GROMACS .gro file of C-alpha atoms in nm:
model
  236
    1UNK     CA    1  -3.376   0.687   2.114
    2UNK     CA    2  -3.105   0.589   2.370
    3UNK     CA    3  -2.799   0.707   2.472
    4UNK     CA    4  -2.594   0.463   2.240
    5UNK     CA    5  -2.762   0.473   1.967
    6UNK     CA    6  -2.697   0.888   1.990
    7UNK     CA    7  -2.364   0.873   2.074
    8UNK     CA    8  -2.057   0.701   1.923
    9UNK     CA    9  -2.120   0.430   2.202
   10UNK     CA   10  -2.083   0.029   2.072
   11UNK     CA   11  -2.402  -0.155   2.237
   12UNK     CA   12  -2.159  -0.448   2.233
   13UNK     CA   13  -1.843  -0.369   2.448
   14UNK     CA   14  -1.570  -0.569   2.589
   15UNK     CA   15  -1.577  -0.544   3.006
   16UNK     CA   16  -1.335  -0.234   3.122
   17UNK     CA   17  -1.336   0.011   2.849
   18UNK     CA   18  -1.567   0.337   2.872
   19UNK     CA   19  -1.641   0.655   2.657
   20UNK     CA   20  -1.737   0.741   2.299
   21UNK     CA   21  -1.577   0.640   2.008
   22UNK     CA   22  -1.391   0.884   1.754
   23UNK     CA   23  -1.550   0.950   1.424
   24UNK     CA   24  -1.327   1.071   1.170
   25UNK     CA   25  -1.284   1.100   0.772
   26UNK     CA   26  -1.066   0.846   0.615
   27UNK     CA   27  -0.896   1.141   0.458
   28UNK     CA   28  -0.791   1.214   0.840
   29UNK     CA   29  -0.584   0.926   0.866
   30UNK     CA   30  -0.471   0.861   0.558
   31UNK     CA   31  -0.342   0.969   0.234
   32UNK     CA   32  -0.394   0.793  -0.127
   33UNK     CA   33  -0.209   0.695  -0.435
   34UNK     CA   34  -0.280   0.523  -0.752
   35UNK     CA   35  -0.052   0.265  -0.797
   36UNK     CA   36   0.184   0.091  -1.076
   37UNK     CA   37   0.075   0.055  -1.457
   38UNK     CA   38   0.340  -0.143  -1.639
   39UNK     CA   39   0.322  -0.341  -1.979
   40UNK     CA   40   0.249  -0.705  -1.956
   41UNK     CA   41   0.597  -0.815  -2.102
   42UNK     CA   42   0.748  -0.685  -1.731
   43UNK     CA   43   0.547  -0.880  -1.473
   44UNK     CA   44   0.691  -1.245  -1.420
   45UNK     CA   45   1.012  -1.172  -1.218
   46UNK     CA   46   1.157  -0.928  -1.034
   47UNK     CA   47   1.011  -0.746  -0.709
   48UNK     CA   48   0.676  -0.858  -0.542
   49UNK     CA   49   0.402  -0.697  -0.613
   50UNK     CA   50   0.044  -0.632  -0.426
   51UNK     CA   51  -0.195  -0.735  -0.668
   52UNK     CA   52  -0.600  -0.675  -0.722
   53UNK     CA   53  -0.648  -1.087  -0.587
   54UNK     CA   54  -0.419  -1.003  -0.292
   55UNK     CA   55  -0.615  -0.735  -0.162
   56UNK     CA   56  -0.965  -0.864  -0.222
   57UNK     CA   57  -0.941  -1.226  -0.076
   58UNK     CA   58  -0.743  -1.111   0.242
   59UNK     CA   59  -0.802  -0.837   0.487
   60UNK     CA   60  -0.483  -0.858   0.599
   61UNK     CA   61  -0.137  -0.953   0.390
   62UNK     CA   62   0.223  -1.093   0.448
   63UNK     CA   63   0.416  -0.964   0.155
   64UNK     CA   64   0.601  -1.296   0.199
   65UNK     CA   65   0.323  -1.475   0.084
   66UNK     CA   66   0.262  -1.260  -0.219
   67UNK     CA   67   0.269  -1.441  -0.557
   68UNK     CA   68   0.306  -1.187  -0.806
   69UNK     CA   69   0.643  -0.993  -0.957
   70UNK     CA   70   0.727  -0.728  -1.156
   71UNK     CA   71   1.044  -0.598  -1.273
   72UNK     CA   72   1.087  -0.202  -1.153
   73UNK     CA   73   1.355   0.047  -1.149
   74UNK     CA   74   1.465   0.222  -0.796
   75UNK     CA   75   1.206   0.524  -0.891
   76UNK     CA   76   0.927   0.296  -0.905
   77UNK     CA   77   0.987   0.070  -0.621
   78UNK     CA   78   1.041   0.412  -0.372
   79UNK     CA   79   0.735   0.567  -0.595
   80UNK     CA   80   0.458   0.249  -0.518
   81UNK     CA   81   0.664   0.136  -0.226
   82UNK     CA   82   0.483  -0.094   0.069
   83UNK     CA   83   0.474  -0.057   0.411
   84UNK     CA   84   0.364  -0.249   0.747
   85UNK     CA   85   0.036  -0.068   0.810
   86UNK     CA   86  -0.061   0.102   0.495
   87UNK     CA   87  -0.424  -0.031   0.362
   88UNK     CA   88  -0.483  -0.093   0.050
   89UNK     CA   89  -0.821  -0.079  -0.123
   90UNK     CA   90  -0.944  -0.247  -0.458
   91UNK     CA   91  -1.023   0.016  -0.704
   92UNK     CA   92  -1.161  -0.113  -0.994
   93UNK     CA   93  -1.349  -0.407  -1.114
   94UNK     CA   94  -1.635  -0.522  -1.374
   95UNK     CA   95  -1.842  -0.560  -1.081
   96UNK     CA   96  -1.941  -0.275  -0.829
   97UNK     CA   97  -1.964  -0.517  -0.531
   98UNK     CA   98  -1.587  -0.576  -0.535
   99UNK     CA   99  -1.471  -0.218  -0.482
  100UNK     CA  100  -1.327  -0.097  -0.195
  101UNK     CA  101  -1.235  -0.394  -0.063
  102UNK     CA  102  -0.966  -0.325   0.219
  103UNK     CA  103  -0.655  -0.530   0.323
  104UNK     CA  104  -0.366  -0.433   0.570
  105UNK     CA  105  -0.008  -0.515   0.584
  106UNK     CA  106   0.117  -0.677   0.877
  107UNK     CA  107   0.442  -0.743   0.837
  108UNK     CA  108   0.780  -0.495   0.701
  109UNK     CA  109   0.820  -0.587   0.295
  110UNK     CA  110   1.122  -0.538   0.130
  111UNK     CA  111   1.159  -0.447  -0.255
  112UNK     CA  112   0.769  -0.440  -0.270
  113UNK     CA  113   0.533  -0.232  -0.502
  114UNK     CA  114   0.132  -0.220  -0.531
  115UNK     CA  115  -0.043  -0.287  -0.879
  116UNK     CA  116  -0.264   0.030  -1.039
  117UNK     CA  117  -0.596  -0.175  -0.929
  118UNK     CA  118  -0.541  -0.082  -0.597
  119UNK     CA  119  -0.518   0.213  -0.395
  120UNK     CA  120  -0.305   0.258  -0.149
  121UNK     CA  121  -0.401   0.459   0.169
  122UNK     CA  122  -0.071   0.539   0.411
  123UNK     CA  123  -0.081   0.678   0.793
  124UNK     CA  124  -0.054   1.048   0.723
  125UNK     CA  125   0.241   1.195   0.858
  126UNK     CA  126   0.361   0.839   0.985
  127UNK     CA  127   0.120   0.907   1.258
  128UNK     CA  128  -0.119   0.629   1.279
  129UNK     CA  129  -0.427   0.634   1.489
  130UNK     CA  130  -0.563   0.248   1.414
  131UNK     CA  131  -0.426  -0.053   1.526
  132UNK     CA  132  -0.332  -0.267   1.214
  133UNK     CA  133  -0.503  -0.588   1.335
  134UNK     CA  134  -0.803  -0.338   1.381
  135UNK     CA  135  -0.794  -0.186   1.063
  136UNK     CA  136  -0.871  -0.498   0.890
  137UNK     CA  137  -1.242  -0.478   1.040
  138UNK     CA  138  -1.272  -0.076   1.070
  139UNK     CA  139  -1.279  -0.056   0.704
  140UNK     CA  140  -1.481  -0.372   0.630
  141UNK     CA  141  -1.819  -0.261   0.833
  142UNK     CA  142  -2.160  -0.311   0.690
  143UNK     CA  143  -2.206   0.081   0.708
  144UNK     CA  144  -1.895   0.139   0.567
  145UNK     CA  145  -1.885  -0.094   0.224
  146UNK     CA  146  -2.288   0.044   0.204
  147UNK     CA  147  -2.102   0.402   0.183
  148UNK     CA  148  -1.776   0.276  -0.030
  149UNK     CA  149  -2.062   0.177  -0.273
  150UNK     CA  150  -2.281   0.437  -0.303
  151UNK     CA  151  -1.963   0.709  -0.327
  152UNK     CA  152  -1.803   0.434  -0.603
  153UNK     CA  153  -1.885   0.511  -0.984
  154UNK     CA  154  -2.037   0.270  -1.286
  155UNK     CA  155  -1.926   0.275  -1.621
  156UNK     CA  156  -1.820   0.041  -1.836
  157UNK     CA  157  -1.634  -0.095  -1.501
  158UNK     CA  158  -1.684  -0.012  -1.170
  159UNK     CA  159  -1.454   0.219  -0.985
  160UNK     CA  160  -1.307   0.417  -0.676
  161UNK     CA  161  -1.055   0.650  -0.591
  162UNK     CA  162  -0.873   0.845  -0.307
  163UNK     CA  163  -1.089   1.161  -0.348
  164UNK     CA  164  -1.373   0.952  -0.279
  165UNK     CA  165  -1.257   0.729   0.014
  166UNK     CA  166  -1.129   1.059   0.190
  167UNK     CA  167  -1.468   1.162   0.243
  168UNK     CA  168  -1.591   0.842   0.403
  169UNK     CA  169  -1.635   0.841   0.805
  170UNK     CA  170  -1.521   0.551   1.062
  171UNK     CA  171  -1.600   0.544   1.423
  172UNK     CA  172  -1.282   0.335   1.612
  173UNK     CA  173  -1.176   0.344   2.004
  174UNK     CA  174  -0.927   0.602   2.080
  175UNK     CA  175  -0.807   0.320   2.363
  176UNK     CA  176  -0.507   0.136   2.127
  177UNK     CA  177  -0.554  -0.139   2.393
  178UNK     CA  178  -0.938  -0.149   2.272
  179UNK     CA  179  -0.834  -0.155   1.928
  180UNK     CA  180  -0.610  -0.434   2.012
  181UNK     CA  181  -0.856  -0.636   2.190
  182UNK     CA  182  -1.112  -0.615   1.947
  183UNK     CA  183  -0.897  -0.696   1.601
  184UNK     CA  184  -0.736  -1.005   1.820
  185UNK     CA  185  -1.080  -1.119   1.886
  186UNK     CA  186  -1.189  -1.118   1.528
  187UNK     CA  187  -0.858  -1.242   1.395
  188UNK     CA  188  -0.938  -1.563   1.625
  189UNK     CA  189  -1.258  -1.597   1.514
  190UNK     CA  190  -1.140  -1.535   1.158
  191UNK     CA  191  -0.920  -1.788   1.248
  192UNK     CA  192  -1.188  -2.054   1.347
  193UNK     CA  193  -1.427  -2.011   1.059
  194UNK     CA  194  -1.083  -2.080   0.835
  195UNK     CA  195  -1.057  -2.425   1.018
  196UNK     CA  196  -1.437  -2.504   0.993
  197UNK     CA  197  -1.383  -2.421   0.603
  198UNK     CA  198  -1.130  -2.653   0.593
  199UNK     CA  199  -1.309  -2.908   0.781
  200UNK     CA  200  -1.579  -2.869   0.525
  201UNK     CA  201  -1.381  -2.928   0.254
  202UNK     CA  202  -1.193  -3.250   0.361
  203UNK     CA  203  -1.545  -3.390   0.400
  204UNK     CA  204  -1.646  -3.263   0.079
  205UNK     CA  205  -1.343  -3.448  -0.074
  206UNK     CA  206  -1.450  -3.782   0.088
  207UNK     CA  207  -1.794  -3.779   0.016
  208UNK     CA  208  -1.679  -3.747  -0.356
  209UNK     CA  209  -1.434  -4.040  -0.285
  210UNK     CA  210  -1.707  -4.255  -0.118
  211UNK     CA  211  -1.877  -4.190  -0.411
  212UNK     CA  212  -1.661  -4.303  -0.666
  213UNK     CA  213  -1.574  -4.624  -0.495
  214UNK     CA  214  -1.905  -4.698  -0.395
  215UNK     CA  215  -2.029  -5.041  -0.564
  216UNK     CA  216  -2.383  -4.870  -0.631
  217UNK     CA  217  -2.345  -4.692  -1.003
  218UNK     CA  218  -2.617  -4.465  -0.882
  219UNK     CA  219  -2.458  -4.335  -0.586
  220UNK     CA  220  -2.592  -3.940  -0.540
  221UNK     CA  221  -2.296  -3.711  -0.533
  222UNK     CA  222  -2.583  -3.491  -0.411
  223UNK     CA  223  -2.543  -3.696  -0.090
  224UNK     CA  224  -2.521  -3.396   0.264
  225UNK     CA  225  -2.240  -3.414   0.428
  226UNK     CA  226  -2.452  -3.478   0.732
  227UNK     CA  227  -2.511  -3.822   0.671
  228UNK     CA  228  -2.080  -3.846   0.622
  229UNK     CA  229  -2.075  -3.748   0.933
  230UNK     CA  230  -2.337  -3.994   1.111
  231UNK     CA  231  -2.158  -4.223   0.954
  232UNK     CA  232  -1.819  -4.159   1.130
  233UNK     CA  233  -1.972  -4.129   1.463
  234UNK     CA  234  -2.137  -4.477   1.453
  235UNK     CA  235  -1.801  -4.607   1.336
  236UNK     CA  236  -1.659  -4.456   1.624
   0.00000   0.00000   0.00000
């Protein structure tokens, strides 16, 4: 066995940066709370709210963009209160593959809470050792939603908590300017594959619209969207 595969040492490294890695508990870094439980009739207006959907299709958020509200007093929005850089982890769901799903926030909310299907897990002390643009990979490693997982329960519906996601390690760069480099990389290639979906989808759309104004009745929907695009380049 080599010497990275011993130590805390990446076999994949940017140019310029030496030295192990720190490995540390979540529960190091940061500290948990359940979050809102309100009846139905008070969601609909009021202050924005981080919601289960938020969390598990992003792995990072701008409260800005957040959809939901829900009508709090000033206890309950200082209470579940937001911030830039707290993470936020889905904590239950009818399926165990969806727990523990992690999303940061980049940007400073105003008047913002976080729904009771997600945790919230804030810097402890204010001190915080993890970029934010980092976090949203740290917590989403293969090793690390293997462990989220196996330390998440099963009942009726799957679930998590704080106690649990303390005890779960990560391995990050102490260098913040590694941190950096490395969640500005991923964000760009994020980034990309976001374009290439969208790509993907506007060709989707007009092979269903070639289809439908095709003269042949038995035109195959089925049709790959290889052949769309053969079809541009010899029109070129």
């Amino acid at each position: 066995m080599s010497n990275t595969q011993t130590k805390n040492v990446p076999e994949l490294r940017f140019p310029g940066f030496e030295g192990e890695w720190e490995e540390k508990k979540v529960g190091e870094l940061l500290e948990f709370k359940n979050g809102l439980n309100k009846g139905k009739e008070y969601f609909g207006s009021g202050s924005s709210i981080v919601n289960f959907k938020d969390v598990f299709n992003n792995r990072s958020l701008n409260t800005n963009n957040l959809t939901g509200k829900v009508n709090v007093n000033s206890k309950e929005l200082k209470n579940y209160s937001v911030e830039k850089g707290d993470v936020f982890f889905t904590r239950t769901s009818e399926v165990i593959g969806e727990i523990g799903y992690p999303s940061v926030i980049l940007n400073d909310p105003e008047n913002t809470v976080f729904s009771g299907f997600v945790l919230r897990g804030r810097p402890k002390s204010g001190i915080d050792l993890i970029n934010n643009n980092f976090k949203r990979y740290v917590f989403f490693t293969n090793s690390f939603r293997k462990e989220m997982i196996t330390k998440s329960s099963m009942t009726t519906r799957a679930l998590t908590s704080g106690s649990a996601i303390n005890k779960m390690k990560v391995i990050y760069p102490v260098s913040a300017k590694e941190q950096r480099k490395i969640g500005d990389f991923f964000s760009k290639l994020d980034r990309q594959i976001e374009l290439e979906e969208q790509k993907l989808e506007l060709l989707q759309q007009q092979k269903k619209a070639i289809c439908r104004k095709s003269s042949h009745r038995n035109c195959d929907s089925k049709m790959r969207i290889v052949k769309i695009i053969h079809i541009g380049k010899i029109a070129k």
